[in-house]
CSV table of C-alpha atoms in Angstrom, one decimal:
chain,number,residue,atom,x,y,z
A,1,MET,CA,52.1,6.7,-37.6
A,2,ASN,CA,48.7,5.5,-39.2
A,3,SER,CA,49.1,1.9,-37.8
A,4,SER,CA,46.9,3.0,-34.9
A,5,GLY,CA,44.1,3.9,-37.3
A,6,PRO,CA,42.9,0.3,-38.0
A,7,ILE,CA,43.2,-0.5,-34.3
A,8,LYS,CA,41.0,2.4,-33.3
A,9,LYS,CA,38.5,1.5,-36.0
A,10,ASN,CA,38.4,-2.1,-34.8
A,11,ILE,CA,37.8,-0.9,-31.2
A,12,VAL,CA,34.9,1.2,-32.3
A,13,LEU,CA,33.5,-1.5,-34.4
A,14,THR,CA,33.7,-4.0,-31.6
A,15,ILE,CA,31.9,-1.7,-29.1
A,16,SER,CA,29.3,-0.9,-31.6
A,17,TYR,CA,28.6,-4.6,-32.2
A,18,LEU,CA,28.4,-5.1,-28.4
A,19,TYR,CA,25.8,-2.3,-28.2
A,20,ILE,CA,23.9,-3.8,-31.1
A,21,LEU,CA,23.9,-7.2,-29.4
A,22,LEU,CA,22.9,-5.8,-26.1
A,23,PHE,CA,20.0,-3.5,-27.5
A,24,VAL,CA,18.5,-6.1,-29.9
A,25,TYR,CA,18.6,-8.8,-27.3
A,26,ALA,CA,17.0,-6.6,-24.6
A,27,ALA,CA,14.4,-5.2,-27.0
A,28,ILE,CA,13.4,-8.7,-28.2
A,29,SER,CA,13.2,-10.1,-24.5
A,30,LYS,CA,10.9,-7.2,-23.7
A,31,LEU,CA,8.8,-7.7,-26.7
A,32,LEU,CA,8.4,-11.5,-26.1
A,33,ASP,CA,6.8,-10.6,-22.7
A,34,PHE,CA,5.7,-7.1,-23.2
A,35,GLU,CA,2.8,-7.2,-20.6
A,36,SER,CA,5.1,-8.3,-17.9
A,37,PHE,CA,7.6,-5.6,-18.9
A,38,LYS,CA,4.9,-3.0,-18.9
A,39,VAL,CA,3.8,-4.2,-15.3
A,40,GLN,CA,7.4,-3.9,-14.1
A,41,ILE,CA,7.7,-0.4,-15.4
A,42,GLY,CA,4.3,0.5,-13.9
A,43,GLN,CA,5.5,-0.5,-10.5
A,44,SER,CA,8.8,1.3,-10.7
A,45,PRO,CA,9.3,4.1,-8.1
A,46,MET,CA,10.1,6.7,-10.8
A,47,LEU,CA,8.4,5.5,-13.9
A,48,SER,CA,5.0,4.5,-12.8
A,49,ILE,CA,3.0,7.3,-14.1
A,50,TYR,CA,4.9,7.3,-17.5
A,51,ALA,CA,4.7,3.5,-18.0
A,52,ASP,CA,2.1,3.6,-20.9
A,53,TRP,CA,4.5,5.4,-23.2
A,54,ILE,CA,7.9,4.6,-21.7
A,55,SER,CA,7.4,0.7,-22.0
A,56,PRO,CA,7.1,0.9,-25.8
A,57,ALA,CA,9.4,3.8,-26.2
A,58,VAL,CA,12.4,2.1,-24.6
A,59,ILE,CA,11.9,-0.9,-27.2
A,60,VAL,CA,11.7,1.3,-30.1
A,61,ILE,CA,14.7,3.4,-29.0
A,62,GLU,CA,16.9,0.4,-28.5
A,63,LEU,CA,16.1,-1.0,-31.9
A,64,LEU,CA,16.5,2.3,-33.6
A,65,ILE,CA,20.0,2.9,-32.0
A,66,ALA,CA,20.9,-0.7,-33.1
A,67,LEU,CA,20.0,0.1,-36.6
A,68,MET,CA,21.9,3.5,-36.6
A,69,LEU,CA,25.1,1.8,-35.3
A,70,LEU,CA,25.1,-0.4,-38.5
A,71,ASN,CA,25.3,2.8,-40.6
A,72,ARG,CA,28.6,4.6,-40.9
A,73,ARG,CA,26.9,8.0,-41.4
A,74,THR,CA,24.9,7.7,-38.3
A,75,LYS,CA,27.3,5.9,-36.1
A,76,MET,CA,28.6,8.9,-34.2
A,77,THR,CA,25.0,10.0,-33.4
A,78,ALA,CA,24.1,6.4,-32.3
A,79,LEU,CA,27.1,6.3,-30.1
A,80,PHE,CA,26.0,9.5,-28.3
A,81,PHE,CA,22.5,8.0,-28.1
A,82,SER,CA,23.9,4.7,-26.6
A,83,LEU,CA,25.9,6.8,-24.0
A,84,GLY,CA,22.8,8.7,-23.0
A,85,LEU,CA,20.5,5.7,-22.8
A,86,MET,CA,23.0,3.7,-20.7
A,87,THR,CA,23.6,6.8,-18.5
A,88,MET,CA,19.9,7.0,-17.9
A,89,PHE,CA,19.7,3.3,-17.0
A,90,THR,CA,22.7,3.6,-14.8
A,91,ALA,CA,21.2,6.7,-13.0
A,92,TYR,CA,17.9,5.0,-12.6
A,93,ILE,CA,19.6,1.9,-10.9
A,94,PHE,CA,21.7,4.1,-8.6
A,95,ILE,CA,18.6,6.1,-7.5
A,96,LEU,CA,16.7,2.8,-6.8
A,97,LEU,CA,19.5,1.5,-4.6
A,98,HIS,CA,20.1,4.6,-2.7
A,99,TYR,CA,16.9,6.8,-2.6
A,100,SER,CA,14.0,4.4,-3.2
A,101,SER,CA,12.1,2.3,-0.8
A,102,PHE,CA,12.1,-0.7,-3.2
A,103,VAL,CA,13.9,-2.0,-6.2
A,104,PRO,CA,11.6,-3.6,-8.9
A,105,CYS,CA,13.0,-5.3,-12.1
A,106,SER,CA,12.4,-3.8,-15.5
A,107,CYS,CA,14.9,-5.5,-17.7
A,108,GLY,CA,14.8,-8.5,-19.8
A,109,GLY,CA,16.5,-11.7,-20.4
A,110,VAL,CA,19.7,-12.6,-18.7
A,111,LEU,CA,20.0,-9.1,-17.3
A,112,GLU,CA,17.1,-10.0,-15.0
A,113,LYS,CA,19.4,-12.7,-13.3
A,114,MET,CA,21.8,-10.1,-12.2
A,115,SER,CA,21.8,-8.5,-8.8
A,116,TRP,CA,21.2,-4.8,-8.9
A,117,ASN,CA,24.8,-3.9,-7.8
A,118,THR,CA,26.1,-6.2,-10.6
A,119,HIS,CA,23.8,-4.6,-13.0
A,120,LEU,CA,25.0,-1.2,-12.0
A,121,ILE,CA,28.6,-2.1,-12.6
A,122,PHE,CA,27.6,-3.7,-15.9
A,123,ASN,CA,25.9,-0.4,-17.0
A,124,ILE,CA,28.9,1.8,-15.8
A,125,ALA,CA,31.2,-0.5,-18.0
A,126,PHE,CA,28.9,0.1,-21.0
A,127,VAL,CA,28.9,3.9,-20.4
A,128,SER,CA,32.7,3.9,-20.4
A,129,LEU,CA,32.8,1.8,-23.6
A,130,ALA,CA,30.4,4.3,-25.3
A,131,ALA,CA,32.6,7.2,-24.2
A,132,LEU,CA,35.7,5.5,-25.4
A,133,ALA,CA,34.2,4.8,-28.8
A,134,ILE,CA,33.0,8.3,-29.2
A,135,ILE,CA,36.5,9.6,-28.5
A,136,LEU,CA,38.3,7.3,-30.8
A,137,ASN,CA,35.7,7.8,-33.5
A,138,ALA,CA,36.0,11.6,-33.2
A,139,LYS,CA,39.9,11.7,-33.4
A,140,PRO,CA,41.1,12.9,-36.8
A,141,ALA,CA,43.8,10.8,-38.3
A,142,ASP,CA,46.2,13.7,-38.6
A,143,SER,CA,45.4,17.2,-37.8
A,144,ASN,CA,46.8,20.2,-35.9
A,145,ALA,CA,43.2,20.7,-34.5
A,146,ALA,CA,43.2,17.3,-32.7
A,147,GLY,CA,43.6,18.7,-29.3
A,148,LYS,CA,40.8,21.2,-29.7
A,149,ARG,CA,38.7,18.5,-31.3
A,150,ASN,CA,39.2,16.1,-28.4
A,151,ARG,CA,38.3,18.8,-25.8
A,152,THR,CA,35.1,19.5,-27.7
A,153,THR,CA,34.3,15.8,-27.9
A,154,ILE,CA,34.9,15.3,-24.2
A,155,LYS,CA,32.7,18.4,-23.3
A,156,ALA,CA,29.8,16.8,-25.4
A,157,ILE,CA,30.4,13.5,-23.7
A,158,LEU,CA,30.2,15.1,-20.2
A,159,GLY,CA,27.3,17.3,-21.2
A,160,THR,CA,25.4,14.2,-22.4
A,161,ILE,CA,26.0,12.3,-19.2
A,162,VAL,CA,25.0,15.2,-16.9
A,163,GLY,CA,21.9,16.0,-19.0
A,164,CYS,CA,20.7,12.4,-18.8
A,165,ILE,CA,21.4,12.1,-15.1
A,166,LEU,CA,19.3,15.3,-14.5
A,167,THR,CA,16.5,14.0,-16.7
A,168,VAL,CA,16.3,10.8,-14.6
A,169,VAL,CA,16.4,12.9,-11.4
A,170,ILE,CA,13.5,15.1,-12.6
A,171,LEU,CA,11.5,12.0,-13.6
A,172,PHE,CA,12.1,10.4,-10.1
A,173,LEU,CA,11.1,13.7,-8.2
A,174,SER,CA,7.9,14.4,-10.3
A,175,SER,CA,6.9,10.7,-10.2
A,176,GLU,CA,7.3,10.6,-6.5
A,177,LYS,CA,5.1,13.6,-5.9
A,178,VAL,CA,2.3,12.2,-8.1
A,179,MET,CA,2.4,8.8,-6.6
A,180,TYR,CA,2.2,10.0,-3.0
A,181,TYR,CA,-0.4,12.8,-3.5
A,182,ASP,CA,-2.1,12.4,-6.9
A,183,ASN,CA,-1.8,8.7,-7.4
A,184,PRO,CA,-3.4,7.6,-10.8
A,185,PHE,CA,-4.4,4.3,-9.2
A,186,ILE,CA,-0.9,2.7,-9.5
A,187,ARG,CA,0.1,0.5,-6.5
A,188,ARG,CA,3.7,0.2,-5.3
A,189,TYR,CA,4.8,-3.3,-4.3
A,190,PRO,CA,8.2,-3.2,-2.5
A,191,GLN,CA,10.2,-6.3,-2.4
A,192,HIS,CA,9.2,-8.5,0.7
A,193,PRO,CA,7.5,-5.6,2.7
A,194,ALA,CA,5.6,-8.2,4.8
A,195,GLU,CA,7.0,-11.6,5.6
A,196,PHE,CA,4.8,-14.4,6.7
A,197,ARG,CA,5.9,-15.8,10.1
A,198,LYS,CA,3.1,-18.2,11.3
A,199,LYS,CA,-0.3,-19.6,11.0
A,200,ILE,CA,-2.6,-21.4,13.4
A,201,ASN,CA,-6.0,-22.9,12.9
A,202,LEU,CA,-8.6,-21.6,15.2
A,203,GLY,CA,-11.1,-24.4,14.5
A,204,TYR,CA,-14.0,-22.0,14.0
A,205,ASN,CA,-14.9,-19.2,11.6
A,206,SER,CA,-16.6,-17.1,14.3
A,207,PHE,CA,-13.4,-15.6,15.8
A,208,TYR,CA,-12.4,-12.1,15.2
A,209,ILE,CA,-9.6,-9.8,16.5
A,210,ALA,CA,-10.8,-7.8,19.5
A,211,GLY,CA,-7.6,-5.8,20.2
A,212,GLU,CA,-4.2,-6.0,21.9
A,213,SER,CA,-2.7,-5.0,25.2
A,214,ASP,CA,0.9,-5.3,26.4
A,215,GLY,CA,2.0,-7.1,23.3
A,216,ARG,CA,-0.7,-9.8,23.5
A,217,ILE,CA,-3.3,-10.3,20.7
A,218,TYR,CA,-6.9,-10.9,21.8
A,219,LEU,CA,-9.5,-12.8,19.8
A,220,ALA,CA,-13.2,-12.9,20.6
A,221,ASN,CA,-15.9,-15.1,19.3
A,222,TYR,CA,-19.3,-14.1,18.0
A,223,ASP,CA,-21.0,-17.4,19.1
A,224,TYR,CA,-19.4,-17.4,22.6
A,225,PRO,CA,-19.0,-13.7,23.7
A,226,SER,CA,-17.6,-14.6,27.1
A,227,TYR,CA,-14.7,-16.7,25.6
A,228,ILE,CA,-11.5,-14.9,24.9
A,229,GLN,CA,-8.2,-16.3,23.4
A,230,SER,CA,-4.9,-14.4,23.6
A,231,TYR,CA,-1.5,-14.9,21.9
A,232,SER,CA,2.0,-13.6,22.2
A,233,ALA,CA,3.3,-11.6,19.3
A,234,LEU,CA,4.5,-14.5,17.2
A,235,LEU,CA,1.5,-16.8,18.3
A,236,ILE,CA,3.6,-19.0,20.5
A,237,ASP,CA,2.0,-18.5,23.9
A,238,LYS,CA,-1.7,-19.1,24.1
A,239,LYS,CA,-4.1,-18.3,26.9
A,240,GLU,CA,-7.8,-18.7,27.3
A,241,GLU,CA,-10.0,-16.5,29.4
A,242,LYS,CA,-13.6,-16.3,30.3
A,243,ILE,CA,-15.4,-13.0,31.0
A,244,LEU,CA,-17.5,-13.2,34.2
A,245,MET,CA,-20.9,-11.8,33.6
A,246,ASP,CA,-24.6,-12.7,33.8
A,247,PRO,CA,-26.1,-12.4,30.3
A,248,LYS,CA,-29.5,-13.5,31.5
A,249,LYS,CA,-29.9,-10.0,33.1
A,250,ILE,CA,-29.4,-8.2,29.8
A,251,PRO,CA,-31.3,-9.0,26.5
A,252,PHE,CA,-28.2,-9.2,24.4
A,253,LYS,CA,-28.7,-9.6,20.6
A,254,MET,CA,-25.3,-9.1,19.1
A,255,ILE,CA,-22.4,-8.6,21.6
A,256,THR,CA,-19.0,-7.4,20.3
A,257,THR,CA,-15.8,-7.3,22.4
A,258,LYS,CA,-13.1,-4.8,22.2
A,259,ILE,CA,-9.8,-4.8,24.0
A,260,GLN,CA,-8.0,-1.6,24.8
A,261,GLY,CA,-5.7,-2.0,27.7
A,262,PRO,CA,-6.1,-2.1,30.6
A,263,PHE,CA,-9.8,-2.7,29.9
A,264,PHE,CA,-12.1,-4.8,27.9
A,265,TYR,CA,-15.5,-3.7,26.6
A,266,LEU,CA,-18.7,-5.5,25.8
A,267,ALA,CA,-21.0,-3.6,23.6
A,268,ASP,CA,-24.5,-4.2,22.0
A,269,GLY,CA,-26.0,-1.2,20.3
A,270,SER,CA,-29.5,-2.8,19.9
A,271,VAL,CA,-30.1,-2.9,23.7
A,272,PRO,CA,-28.2,-0.4,24.0
A,273,ILE,CA,-25.4,-1.1,26.5
A,274,VAL,CA,-21.6,-0.8,27.0
A,275,LEU,CA,-19.9,-2.8,29.7
A,276,ARG,CA,-16.4,-2.5,30.9
A,277,GLY,CA,-14.0,-4.7,32.9
A,278,ASP,CA,-10.4,-5.1,34.0
A,279,LEU,CA,-8.1,-7.3,31.9
A,280,LYS,CA,-6.5,-8.7,35.1
A,281,LYS,CA,-9.6,-9.9,36.7
A,282,TRP,CA,-11.9,-10.6,33.5
A,283,LYS,CA,-14.9,-9.5,35.3
A,284,VAL,CA,-17.5,-6.9,34.2
A,285,ASP,CA,-17.4,-4.2,37.0
A,286,ARG,CA,-18.9,-1.2,35.3
A,287,GLU,CA,-21.7,-0.1,32.9
A,288,LEU,CA,-21.1,3.1,31.0
A,289,LYS,CA,-24.6,4.2,31.4
A,290,GLY,CA,-26.6,6.5,29.0
A,291,SER,CA,-25.5,5.0,25.8
A,292,PRO,CA,-27.4,5.7,22.7
A,293,TYR,CA,-28.4,3.1,20.2
A,294,PHE,CA,-25.6,2.4,17.9
A,295,THR,CA,-24.5,0.0,15.1
A,296,ILE,CA,-20.7,0.2,15.7
A,297,ALA,CA,-18.7,1.0,18.9
A,298,GLN,CA,-15.0,1.9,19.2
A,299,PRO,CA,-13.4,2.5,22.6
A,300,ILE,CA,-11.3,5.7,22.9
A,301,ASP,CA,-10.5,5.7,26.5
A,302,SER,CA,-12.0,4.5,29.8
A,303,SER,CA,-15.0,6.7,29.7
A,304,SER,CA,-15.6,7.5,26.1
A,305,ILE,CA,-16.7,5.6,22.9
A,306,ALA,CA,-16.8,6.5,19.3
A,307,VAL,CA,-20.1,5.2,17.8
A,308,ARG,CA,-22.0,5.1,14.6
A,309,SER,CA,-25.7,5.3,15.1
A,310,ASN,CA,-28.9,6.0,12.9
A,311,SER,CA,-30.8,9.2,12.8
A,312,SER,CA,-34.3,8.9,14.3
A,313,LYS,CA,-35.6,11.2,11.5
A,314,ASN,CA,-34.5,9.5,8.4
A,315,MET,CA,-32.4,6.3,9.6
A,316,GLN,CA,-29.2,7.7,8.1
A,317,ASN,CA,-25.9,6.9,9.5
A,318,MET,CA,-24.1,9.4,11.8
A,319,LEU,CA,-21.0,9.5,13.8
A,320,GLY,CA,-20.5,10.7,17.3
A,321,ILE,CA,-18.9,10.3,20.8
A,322,PHE,CA,-20.6,8.8,23.8
A,323,ASP,CA,-18.7,10.2,26.9
A,324,GLN,CA,-19.7,9.5,30.6
A,325,HIS,CA,-18.4,12.8,31.7
A,326,THR,CA,-20.1,15.2,29.2
A,327,VAL,CA,-23.7,16.7,29.0
A,328,PRO,CA,-25.3,15.4,26.9
A,329,LYS,CA,-23.5,12.1,27.0
A,330,ALA,CA,-23.8,11.5,23.3
A,331,LYS,CA,-22.8,14.1,20.7
A,332,PHE,CA,-23.1,13.5,17.0
A,333,ASN,CA,-21.5,15.3,14.1
A,334,ARG,CA,-24.0,14.8,11.3
A,335,ALA,CA,-21.6,16.5,8.9
A,336,LEU,CA,-19.0,13.7,8.9
A,337,LEU,CA,-20.9,11.3,6.7
A,338,HIS,CA,-22.0,12.5,3.3
A,339,LYS,CA,-25.0,10.8,1.8
A,340,GLN,CA,-24.8,9.8,-2.0
A,341,VAL,CA,-27.7,7.3,-2.2
A,342,ASP,CA,-29.6,6.7,1.0
A,343,GLY,CA,-27.4,7.8,3.8
A,344,VAL,CA,-27.5,4.2,5.2
A,345,PHE,CA,-25.9,1.5,3.0
A,346,ASP,CA,-23.9,4.1,1.0
A,347,THR,CA,-22.2,5.4,4.3
A,348,ASP,CA,-21.3,2.0,5.6
A,349,GLY,CA,-17.8,1.6,6.7
A,350,ILE,CA,-15.1,0.6,9.4
A,351,LEU,CA,-14.7,2.6,12.5
A,352,LEU,CA,-11.2,2.8,13.9
A,353,TYR,CA,-9.3,4.5,16.7
A,354,SER,CA,-5.5,4.9,17.1
A,355,GLU,CA,-4.2,5.5,20.7
A,356,LEU,CA,-0.8,6.6,19.4
A,357,SER,CA,-2.1,9.4,17.1
A,358,GLY,CA,-5.3,10.1,19.1
A,359,LYS,CA,-7.4,10.1,15.9
A,360,ILE,CA,-10.6,8.4,14.9
A,361,VAL,CA,-10.7,7.1,11.4
A,362,TYR,CA,-13.8,6.0,9.4
A,363,VAL,CA,-13.1,4.1,6.2
A,364,HIS,CA,-16.0,3.9,3.7
A,365,ARG,CA,-16.8,0.5,2.5
A,366,TYR,CA,-18.2,1.4,-0.9
A,367,ARG,CA,-16.2,4.5,-2.0
A,368,ASN,CA,-12.7,5.8,-1.9
A,369,GLU,CA,-13.0,7.9,1.1
A,370,PHE,CA,-11.9,7.8,4.7
A,371,ILE,CA,-12.7,10.4,7.4
A,372,ILE,CA,-10.2,11.6,10.0
A,373,ALA,CA,-11.5,13.2,13.3
A,374,ASP,CA,-10.2,14.0,16.7
A,375,LYS,CA,-11.3,12.5,20.0
A,376,LYS,CA,-14.2,14.7,20.2
A,377,GLY,CA,-15.6,13.9,16.9
A,378,SER,CA,-14.5,17.0,15.0
A,379,LEU,CA,-13.4,16.7,11.4
A,380,ILE,CA,-9.7,17.0,10.9
A,381,ARG,CA,-9.7,16.1,7.1
A,382,ARG,CA,-10.9,13.8,4.5
A,383,GLY,CA,-8.6,11.4,2.7
A,384,HIS,CA,-9.0,9.2,-0.4
A,385,SER,CA,-7.8,5.8,-1.2
A,386,ILE,CA,-5.9,5.5,-4.5
A,387,ASP,CA,-8.7,3.8,-6.5
A,388,THR,CA,-11.0,6.0,-8.5
A,389,ILE,CA,-14.4,4.9,-7.2
A,390,SER,CA,-15.7,8.1,-5.7
A,391,LYS,CA,-19.3,7.4,-6.2
A,392,VAL,CA,-21.1,4.5,-4.6
A,393,LYS,CA,-22.2,1.8,-7.0
A,394,MET,CA,-25.5,0.5,-5.7
A,395,LYS,CA,-29.2,1.1,-5.8
A,396,VAL,CA,-31.3,1.1,-2.7
A,397,SER,CA,-35.1,0.6,-2.4
A,398,LYS,CA,-37.4,2.1,0.3
A,399,LEU,CA,-39.6,-0.2,2.1
A,400,LYS,CA,-42.5,0.2,4.6
A,401,GLU,CA,-43.2,3.7,3.3
A,402,GLY,CA,-39.6,4.8,3.8
A,403,LYS,CA,-39.1,3.4,7.2
A,404,SER,CA,-36.6,0.8,6.1
A,405,TYR,CA,-34.2,0.3,3.2
A,406,ALA,CA,-32.9,-2.7,1.1
A,407,MET,CA,-30.3,-3.0,-1.5
A,408,ALA,CA,-31.9,-3.3,-5.0
A,409,THR,CA,-28.6,-4.2,-6.8
A,410,PRO,CA,-25.4,-6.0,-5.6
A,411,SER,CA,-23.0,-3.7,-3.8
A,412,TYR,CA,-19.6,-2.9,-5.2
A,413,VAL,CA,-17.2,-3.3,-2.2
A,414,VAL,CA,-14.1,-0.9,-2.3
A,415,ASN,CA,-12.6,-1.2,1.1
A,416,GLU,CA,-13.3,-4.5,2.9
A,417,ASN,CA,-11.2,-4.3,6.1
A,418,ALA,CA,-8.9,-1.7,7.8
A,419,ALA,CA,-6.6,-1.3,10.8
A,420,MET,CA,-4.7,1.6,12.3
A,421,SER,CA,-1.3,1.7,13.8
A,422,GLY,CA,-0.1,5.2,14.8
A,423,ASN,CA,-0.5,7.5,11.8
A,424,LEU,CA,-0.5,4.5,9.4
A,425,LEU,CA,-3.9,3.3,7.9
A,426,PHE,CA,-3.9,-0.3,6.6
A,427,VAL,CA,-6.7,-0.9,4.1
A,428,ASN,CA,-7.7,-4.2,2.5
A,429,SER,CA,-8.8,-3.1,-0.9
A,430,LYS,CA,-11.1,-5.0,-3.2
A,431,VAL,CA,-10.3,-3.0,-6.4
A,432,LYS,CA,-7.6,-4.0,-8.9
A,433,GLY,CA,-5.1,-1.3,-9.9
A,434,ARG,CA,-3.3,-0.6,-13.1
A,435,TYR,CA,-0.4,-2.8,-14.1
A,436,GLU,CA,-1.5,-5.6,-11.7
A,437,SER,CA,-1.6,-9.3,-12.6
A,438,ASP,CA,-4.8,-11.4,-12.3
A,439,LYS,CA,-2.7,-14.1,-10.6
A,440,LEU,CA,-1.8,-11.8,-7.7
A,441,TRP,CA,-5.5,-11.1,-7.0
A,442,GLU,CA,-6.5,-14.7,-7.4
A,443,THR,CA,-4.1,-15.7,-4.6
A,444,CYS,CA,-3.8,-12.7,-2.2
A,445,PHE,CA,-5.6,-10.0,-0.3
A,446,ILE,CA,-4.1,-6.6,-1.1
A,447,ILE,CA,-3.2,-4.2,1.7
A,448,ASP,CA,-2.7,-0.6,1.0
A,449,VAL,CA,-0.9,1.6,3.4
A,450,TYR,CA,-1.5,5.3,3.9
A,451,ASP,CA,0.0,8.1,6.1
A,452,ILE,CA,-3.1,9.9,7.4
A,453,GLU,CA,-0.9,12.7,8.9
A,454,ARG,CA,0.7,13.5,5.6
A,455,ASN,CA,-2.5,12.5,3.6
A,456,SER,CA,-0.5,10.3,1.3
A,457,TYR,CA,-0.3,6.8,0.0
A,458,LEU,CA,2.8,4.9,0.8
A,459,LEU,CA,2.9,1.3,-0.6
A,460,SER,CA,0.9,-2.0,-0.9
A,461,PHE,CA,1.6,-5.6,-0.1
A,462,PRO,CA,-0.1,-9.0,-0.4
A,463,VAL,CA,-1.4,-11.2,2.4
A,464,PHE,CA,-1.7,-14.7,0.8
A,465,HIS,CA,-4.9,-16.8,1.1
A,466,THR,CA,-5.0,-19.8,3.3
A,467,ALA,CA,-7.6,-22.5,2.8
A,468,SER,CA,-10.1,-19.8,2.8
A,469,LYS,CA,-10.4,-16.6,0.7
A,470,GLN,CA,-12.3,-14.7,3.3
A,471,LEU,CA,-10.5,-12.1,5.3
A,472,ARG,CA,-12.5,-11.5,8.5
A,473,SER,CA,-10.5,-9.0,10.4
A,474,ILE,CA,-7.0,-7.5,10.6
A,475,MET,CA,-4.9,-5.6,13.2
A,476,VAL,CA,-1.5,-4.1,13.2
A,477,ASN,CA,0.5,-4.1,16.4
A,478,GLY,CA,4.0,-2.5,16.1
A,479,LYS,CA,5.8,-4.4,13.5
A,480,TYR,CA,3.4,-7.2,12.9
A,481,LEU,CA,0.1,-7.5,11.0
A,482,TYR,CA,-2.4,-10.1,12.2
A,483,ALA,CA,-5.3,-11.5,10.1
A,484,VAL,CA,-8.1,-13.8,10.7
A,485,ILE,CA,-8.6,-15.7,7.3
A,486,GLY,CA,-11.5,-18.2,7.5
A,487,THR,CA,-10.5,-20.3,10.4
A,488,ASP,CA,-6.9,-19.4,10.4
A,489,LEU,CA,-4.9,-16.7,12.4
A,490,VAL,CA,-1.9,-15.5,10.5
A,491,VAL,CA,0.9,-13.2,11.5
A,492,TYR,CA,3.2,-11.2,9.0
A,493,GLU,CA,6.1,-9.3,10.0
A,494,LEU,CA,6.3,-5.7,8.5
A,495,LYS,CA,9.8,-5.3,6.9
A,496,SER,CA,9.4,-2.4,4.6
A,497,LYS,CA,11.9,0.5,5.4
A,498,GLN,CA,9.3,2.9,4.4
A,499,ILE,CA,6.8,1.6,7.1
A,500,LYS,CA,9.6,1.6,9.6
A,501,LYS,CA,10.6,5.1,8.8
A,502,TYR,CA,7.0,6.5,9.2
A,503,LYS,CA,6.4,4.4,12.4
A,504,SER,CA,9.6,5.8,13.9
A,505,LYS,CA,8.1,9.3,13.7
A,506,ASN,CA,4.8,8.3,15.5
């Protein structure tokens, strides 16, 4: 009758030793590379905002439970703690695999070598072992109340499991909300969101991406404005074109070329002039007359252009729309750009337009703000990148009795480049976030992705340096991202499920 007693004790003892081995090994592995463990926790979909206290807490709890398992008086409590902790780990992995856009690693040692599905099975096995040990340890040797005691123990086990699962679910939901809408500058790096596909050398560093039409990518050249190169989606088929025009008739100073099918546009705001031609003929056949002076121009449609110009009163930047079919032809919305220092350098930025969403976006270069406007230049909303730099870090000196300005201190760039694709905004950030390694920033350009419709941050991914560390321009066309890096043109395929999910709604 009592022969089963030693067997049960040995089973409980064996399970306890297994847990001690597991927790001590995992805790020591995390301690030996604590910074990496903290970074991994910081990039977890549900633990990001709690990384500062969860990373040390997990180690302390694992070691504490291991000590409690060695003591006969605290063994039962320690078994329940083991059950609860392993249940939380199991629920965490299950949510990552089924409800998260990416699955980072936050374990240590040999567990890191397991696949996530194997890790899930491993955890379920240890949850079962903890439950078995609790039941065996709770059974009285000989008692009429054994049945009642067993039911109470099973209820306690189930209550612990359900409570721990609910805790993880609450952590996930609360973290998701904060990360999307009130991000404390923690980037999310999914597994392989953008896959490098090809690189070609352009030979010169004067190329920039002019636009795309019918699946072809067009490059223009600052030194040779009439020369155009185009490539198929994966940079296989190359074509060269020459724009037919007579530059001697127009005193061009700085021509920029934009492609927005079925037209190409040549613009020089210092003249000022905007020319248009058909992509099939590559011949300038129309001038959009009445253009104001401008510093940036972005075509909207065949007759209207979004422009950034300077006020004649104080030289401050202002955004507006130049339209051939309106009176007056140029209308500026001076309320769009907010002055912080001088209204010139401090409001510098990148002007974009998305045909799919019909929205104009202006990304500030020196602060964490971007402006979303409709095709008429009316403000829709202001958004913010996830970094915390809301104030421009620069000093500007006035020259020639206030008629010109110059930077008195080096500028602190926040957003270097940007591109639009539907409702998705891709921003090349220059600001390092929390829990990010120096090695990542030494070898990559970081691209942050935002959904301007929901006004939320989605994810980030790296674009690796080539022989150059200068990212000159970027563009996103469907499922591909293109970048001119020094003299190289590279293409990345966007594979993130999260990006595909949002793009399918556009």
